[in-house]
Short mmCIF file of N, CA and C in Angstrom, two decimals:
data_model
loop_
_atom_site.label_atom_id
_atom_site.label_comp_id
_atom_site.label_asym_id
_atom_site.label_seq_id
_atom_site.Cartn_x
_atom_site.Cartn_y
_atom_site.Cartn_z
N UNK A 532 57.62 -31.64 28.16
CA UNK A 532 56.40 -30.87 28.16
C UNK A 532 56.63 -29.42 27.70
N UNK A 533 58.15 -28.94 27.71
CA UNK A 533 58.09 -27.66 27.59
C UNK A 533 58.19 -27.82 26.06
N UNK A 534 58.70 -28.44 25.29
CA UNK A 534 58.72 -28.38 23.67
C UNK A 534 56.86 -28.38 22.96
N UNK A 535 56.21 -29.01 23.96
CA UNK A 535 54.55 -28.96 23.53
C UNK A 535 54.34 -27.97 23.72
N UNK A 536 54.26 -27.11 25.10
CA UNK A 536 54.23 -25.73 25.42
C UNK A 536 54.63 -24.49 24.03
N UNK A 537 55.86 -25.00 23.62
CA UNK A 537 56.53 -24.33 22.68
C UNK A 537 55.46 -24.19 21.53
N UNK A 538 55.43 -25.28 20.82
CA UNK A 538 54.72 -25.82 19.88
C UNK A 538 53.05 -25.37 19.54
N UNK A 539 52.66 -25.43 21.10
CA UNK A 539 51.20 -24.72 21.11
C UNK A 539 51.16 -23.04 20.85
N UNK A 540 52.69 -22.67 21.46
CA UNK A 540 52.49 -20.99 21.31
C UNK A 540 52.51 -20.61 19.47
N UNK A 541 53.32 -21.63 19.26
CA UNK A 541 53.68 -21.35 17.80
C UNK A 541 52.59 -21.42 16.87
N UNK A 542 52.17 -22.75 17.05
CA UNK A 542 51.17 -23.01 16.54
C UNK A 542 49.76 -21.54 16.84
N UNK A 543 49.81 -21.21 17.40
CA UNK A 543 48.98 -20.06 18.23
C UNK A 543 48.86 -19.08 17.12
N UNK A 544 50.51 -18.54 17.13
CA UNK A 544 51.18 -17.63 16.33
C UNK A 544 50.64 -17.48 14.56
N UNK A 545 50.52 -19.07 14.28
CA UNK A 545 50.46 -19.15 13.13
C UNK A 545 49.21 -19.43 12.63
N UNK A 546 48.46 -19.13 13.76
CA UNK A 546 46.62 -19.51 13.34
C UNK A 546 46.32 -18.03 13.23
N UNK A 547 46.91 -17.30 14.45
CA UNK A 547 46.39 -15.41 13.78
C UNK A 547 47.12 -15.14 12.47
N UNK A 548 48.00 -15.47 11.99
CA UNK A 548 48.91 -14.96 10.84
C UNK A 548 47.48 -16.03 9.38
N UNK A 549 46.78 -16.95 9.96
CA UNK A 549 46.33 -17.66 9.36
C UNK A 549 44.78 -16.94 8.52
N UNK A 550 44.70 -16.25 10.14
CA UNK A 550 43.46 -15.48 10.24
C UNK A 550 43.20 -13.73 9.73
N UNK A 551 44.85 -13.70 9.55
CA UNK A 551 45.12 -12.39 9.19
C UNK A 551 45.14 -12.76 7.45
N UNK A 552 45.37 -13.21 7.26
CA UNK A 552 45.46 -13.87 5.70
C UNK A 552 43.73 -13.86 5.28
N UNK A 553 43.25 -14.74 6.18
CA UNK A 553 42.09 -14.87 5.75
C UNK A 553 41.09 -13.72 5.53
N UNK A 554 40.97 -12.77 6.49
CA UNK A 554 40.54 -11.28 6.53
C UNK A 554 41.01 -10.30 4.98
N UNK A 555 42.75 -10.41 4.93
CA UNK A 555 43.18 -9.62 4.08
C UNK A 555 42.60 -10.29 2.59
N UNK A 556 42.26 -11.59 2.41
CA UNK A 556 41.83 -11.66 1.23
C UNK A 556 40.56 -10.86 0.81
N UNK A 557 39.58 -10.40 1.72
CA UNK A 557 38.11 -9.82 1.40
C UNK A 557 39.17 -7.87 1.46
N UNK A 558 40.10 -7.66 1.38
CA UNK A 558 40.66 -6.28 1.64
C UNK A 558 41.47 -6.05 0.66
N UNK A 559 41.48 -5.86 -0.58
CA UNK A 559 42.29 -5.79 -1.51
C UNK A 559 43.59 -4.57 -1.63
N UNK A 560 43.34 -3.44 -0.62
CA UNK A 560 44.22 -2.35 -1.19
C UNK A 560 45.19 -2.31 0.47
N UNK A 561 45.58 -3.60 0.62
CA UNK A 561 46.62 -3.10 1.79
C UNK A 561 48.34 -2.92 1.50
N UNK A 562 48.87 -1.91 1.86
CA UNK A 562 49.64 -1.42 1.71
C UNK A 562 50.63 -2.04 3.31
N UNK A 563 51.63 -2.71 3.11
CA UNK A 563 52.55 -3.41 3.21
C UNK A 563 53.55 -3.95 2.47
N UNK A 564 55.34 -3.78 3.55
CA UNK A 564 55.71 -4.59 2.33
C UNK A 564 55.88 -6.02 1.77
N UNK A 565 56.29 -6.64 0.95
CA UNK A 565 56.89 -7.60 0.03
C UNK A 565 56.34 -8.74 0.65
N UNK A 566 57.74 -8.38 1.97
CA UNK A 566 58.88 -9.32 2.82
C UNK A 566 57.55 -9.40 3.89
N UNK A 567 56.65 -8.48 4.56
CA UNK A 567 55.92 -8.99 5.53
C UNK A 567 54.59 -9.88 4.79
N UNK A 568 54.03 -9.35 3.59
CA UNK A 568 53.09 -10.40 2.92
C UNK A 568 53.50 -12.01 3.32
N UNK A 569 54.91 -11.71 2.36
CA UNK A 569 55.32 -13.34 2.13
C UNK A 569 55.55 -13.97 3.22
N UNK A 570 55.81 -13.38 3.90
CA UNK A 570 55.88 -14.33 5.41
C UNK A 570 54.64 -14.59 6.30
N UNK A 571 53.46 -13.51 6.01
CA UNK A 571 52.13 -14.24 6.59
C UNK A 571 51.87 -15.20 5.61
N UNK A 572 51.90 -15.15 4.52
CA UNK A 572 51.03 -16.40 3.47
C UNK A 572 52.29 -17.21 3.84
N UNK A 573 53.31 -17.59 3.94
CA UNK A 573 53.70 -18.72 4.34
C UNK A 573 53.62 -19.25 5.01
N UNK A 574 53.45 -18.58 6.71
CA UNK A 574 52.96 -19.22 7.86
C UNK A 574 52.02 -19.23 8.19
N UNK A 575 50.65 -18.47 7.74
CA UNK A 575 49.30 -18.46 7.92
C UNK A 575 48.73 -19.87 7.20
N UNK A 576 49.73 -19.38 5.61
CA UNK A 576 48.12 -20.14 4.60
C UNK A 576 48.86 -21.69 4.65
N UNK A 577 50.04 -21.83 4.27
CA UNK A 577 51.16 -22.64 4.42
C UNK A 577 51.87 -23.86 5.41
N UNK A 578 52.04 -23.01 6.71
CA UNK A 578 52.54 -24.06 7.58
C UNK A 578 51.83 -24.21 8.63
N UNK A 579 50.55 -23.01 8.86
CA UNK A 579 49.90 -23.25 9.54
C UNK A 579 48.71 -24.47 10.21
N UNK A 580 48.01 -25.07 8.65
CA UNK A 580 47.73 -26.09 8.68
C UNK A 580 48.15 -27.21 9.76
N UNK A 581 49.60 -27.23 8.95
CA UNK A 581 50.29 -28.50 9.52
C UNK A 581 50.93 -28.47 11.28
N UNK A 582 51.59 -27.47 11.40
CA UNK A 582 51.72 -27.21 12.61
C UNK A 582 50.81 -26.85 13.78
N UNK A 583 49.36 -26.67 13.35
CA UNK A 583 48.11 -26.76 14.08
C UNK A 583 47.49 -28.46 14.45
N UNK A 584 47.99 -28.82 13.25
CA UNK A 584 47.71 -30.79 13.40
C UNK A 584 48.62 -31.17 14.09
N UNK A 585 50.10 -31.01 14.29
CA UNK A 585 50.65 -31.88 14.96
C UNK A 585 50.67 -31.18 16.26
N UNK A 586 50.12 -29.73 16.70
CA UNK A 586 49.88 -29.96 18.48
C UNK A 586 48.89 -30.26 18.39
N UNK A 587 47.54 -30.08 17.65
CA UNK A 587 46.48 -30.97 18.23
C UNK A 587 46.67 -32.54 18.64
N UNK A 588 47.33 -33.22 17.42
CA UNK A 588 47.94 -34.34 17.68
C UNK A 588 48.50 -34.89 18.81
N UNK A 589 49.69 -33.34 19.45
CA UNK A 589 50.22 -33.97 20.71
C UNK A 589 49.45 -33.67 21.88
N UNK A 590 48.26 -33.18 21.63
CA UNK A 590 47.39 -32.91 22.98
C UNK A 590 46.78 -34.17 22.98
N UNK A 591 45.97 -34.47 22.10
CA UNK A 591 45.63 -36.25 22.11
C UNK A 591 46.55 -36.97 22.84
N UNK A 592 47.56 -37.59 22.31
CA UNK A 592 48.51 -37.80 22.95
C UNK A 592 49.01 -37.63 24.37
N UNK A 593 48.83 -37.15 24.68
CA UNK A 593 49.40 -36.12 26.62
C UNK A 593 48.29 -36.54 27.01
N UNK A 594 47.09 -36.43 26.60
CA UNK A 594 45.74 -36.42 27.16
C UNK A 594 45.45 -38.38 27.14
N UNK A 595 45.70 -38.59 26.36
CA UNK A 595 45.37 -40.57 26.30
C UNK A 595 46.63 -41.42 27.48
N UNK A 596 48.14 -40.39 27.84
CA UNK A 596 48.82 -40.77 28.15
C UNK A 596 48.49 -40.60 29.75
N UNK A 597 47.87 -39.94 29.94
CA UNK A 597 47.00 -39.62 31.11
C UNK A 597 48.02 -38.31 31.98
N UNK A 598 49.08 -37.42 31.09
CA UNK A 598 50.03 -36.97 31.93
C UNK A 598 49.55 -35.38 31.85
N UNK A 599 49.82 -35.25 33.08
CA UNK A 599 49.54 -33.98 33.56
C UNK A 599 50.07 -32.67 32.24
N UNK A 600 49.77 -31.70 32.20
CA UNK A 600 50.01 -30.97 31.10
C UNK A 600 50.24 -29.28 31.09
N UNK A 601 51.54 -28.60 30.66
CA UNK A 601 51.29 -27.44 31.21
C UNK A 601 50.84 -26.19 30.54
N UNK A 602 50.42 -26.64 29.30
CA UNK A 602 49.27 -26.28 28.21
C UNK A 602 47.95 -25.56 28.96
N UNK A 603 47.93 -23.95 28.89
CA UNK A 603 46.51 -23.29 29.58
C UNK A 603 45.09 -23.82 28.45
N UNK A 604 44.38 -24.96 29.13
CA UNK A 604 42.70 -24.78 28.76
C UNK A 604 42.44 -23.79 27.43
N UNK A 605 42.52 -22.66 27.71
CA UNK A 605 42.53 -22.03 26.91
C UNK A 605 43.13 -21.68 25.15
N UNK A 606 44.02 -22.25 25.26
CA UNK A 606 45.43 -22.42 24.36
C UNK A 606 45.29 -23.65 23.60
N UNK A 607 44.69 -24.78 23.99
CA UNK A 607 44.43 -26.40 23.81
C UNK A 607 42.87 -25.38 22.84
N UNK A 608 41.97 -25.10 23.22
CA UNK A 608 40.92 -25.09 23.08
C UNK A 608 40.61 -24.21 21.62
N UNK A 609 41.10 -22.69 21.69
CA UNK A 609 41.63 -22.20 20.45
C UNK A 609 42.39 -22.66 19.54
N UNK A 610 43.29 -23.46 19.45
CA UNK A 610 43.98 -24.32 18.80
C UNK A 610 43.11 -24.88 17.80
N UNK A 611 42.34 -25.73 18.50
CA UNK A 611 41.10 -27.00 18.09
C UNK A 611 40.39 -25.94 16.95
N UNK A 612 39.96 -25.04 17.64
CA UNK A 612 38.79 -24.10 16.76
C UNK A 612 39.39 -23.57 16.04
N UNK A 613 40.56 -23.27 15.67
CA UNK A 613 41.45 -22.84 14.41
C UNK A 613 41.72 -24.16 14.04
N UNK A 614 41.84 -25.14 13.75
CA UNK A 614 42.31 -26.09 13.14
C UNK A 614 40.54 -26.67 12.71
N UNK A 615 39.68 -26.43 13.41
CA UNK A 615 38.96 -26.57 12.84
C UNK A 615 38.03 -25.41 11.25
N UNK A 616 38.40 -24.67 11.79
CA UNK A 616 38.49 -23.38 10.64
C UNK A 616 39.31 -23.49 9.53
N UNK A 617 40.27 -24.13 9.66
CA UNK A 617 41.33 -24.26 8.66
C UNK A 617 40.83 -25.14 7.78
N UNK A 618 40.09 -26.69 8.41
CA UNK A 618 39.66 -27.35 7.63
C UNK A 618 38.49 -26.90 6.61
N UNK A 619 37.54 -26.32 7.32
CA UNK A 619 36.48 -25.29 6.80
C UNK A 619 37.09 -24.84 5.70
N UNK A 620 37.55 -23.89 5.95
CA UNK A 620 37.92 -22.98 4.76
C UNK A 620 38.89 -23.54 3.65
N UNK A 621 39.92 -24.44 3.98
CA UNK A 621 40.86 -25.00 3.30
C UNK A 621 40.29 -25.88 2.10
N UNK A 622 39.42 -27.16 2.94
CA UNK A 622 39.13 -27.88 2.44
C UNK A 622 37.39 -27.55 1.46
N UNK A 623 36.93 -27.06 2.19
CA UNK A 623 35.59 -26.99 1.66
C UNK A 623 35.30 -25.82 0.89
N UNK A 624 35.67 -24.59 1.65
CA UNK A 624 35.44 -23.54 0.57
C UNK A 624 36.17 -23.44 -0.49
N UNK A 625 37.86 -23.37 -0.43
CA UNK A 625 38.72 -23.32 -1.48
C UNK A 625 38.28 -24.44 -2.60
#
C-alpha cells in the first residue's frame, strides 16, 4: 500500500507540473531556465498522462479488492479530476 501511496503523491506532483504547463502556454514571455522548462513539459505534458492512469487504475483496483486504503479522499479525488482534464485538453482540444 505504501508504493500506491507513493505513486498517488507522484502522480499529484505531475498533474500541477501538468497544470503549470497548461497556464504557461496562454503566457508567452516567461523567463526561466532551459533545464527547468524541459523538465515541466516532460513531466507535466509527457508522463503525466500516463502516470495519472495507472494510479487511477490502482485505486480501482484497491477499491474492487475491497482493501482498506491509505490514500487521503482527497488525493484519490484530485487525481480523477486531473486525469480527467488531461483527457479534455489532450484529447479533444489539442
Amino acid at each position: 500500500m505504501k508504493g500506491l501511496l507513493f505513486l498517488a503523491r507522484v502522480a499529484l506532483i505531475c498533474n500541477v507540473l501538468f497544470a503549470a504547463c497548461v497556464i504557461f502556454r496562454f503566457i508567452p514571455d516567461i523567463r526561466m531556465p532551459q533545464a527547468v522548462i524541459g523538465t515541466m513539459v516532460v513531466l507535466g505534458l509527457v508522463l503525466s498522462p500516463f502516470i495519472n492512469l495507472a494510479a487511477n487504475i490502482s485505486y480501482l483496483i484497491t477499491r474492487l479488492r475491497k482493501k482498506t486504503s491509505l490514500i487521503p479522499a482527497w488525493l484519490v479525488v484530485t487525481n480523477f479530476l486531473f486525469l480527467l482534464a488531461q483527457i479534455l485538453i489532450d484529447l479533444i482540444l489539442v
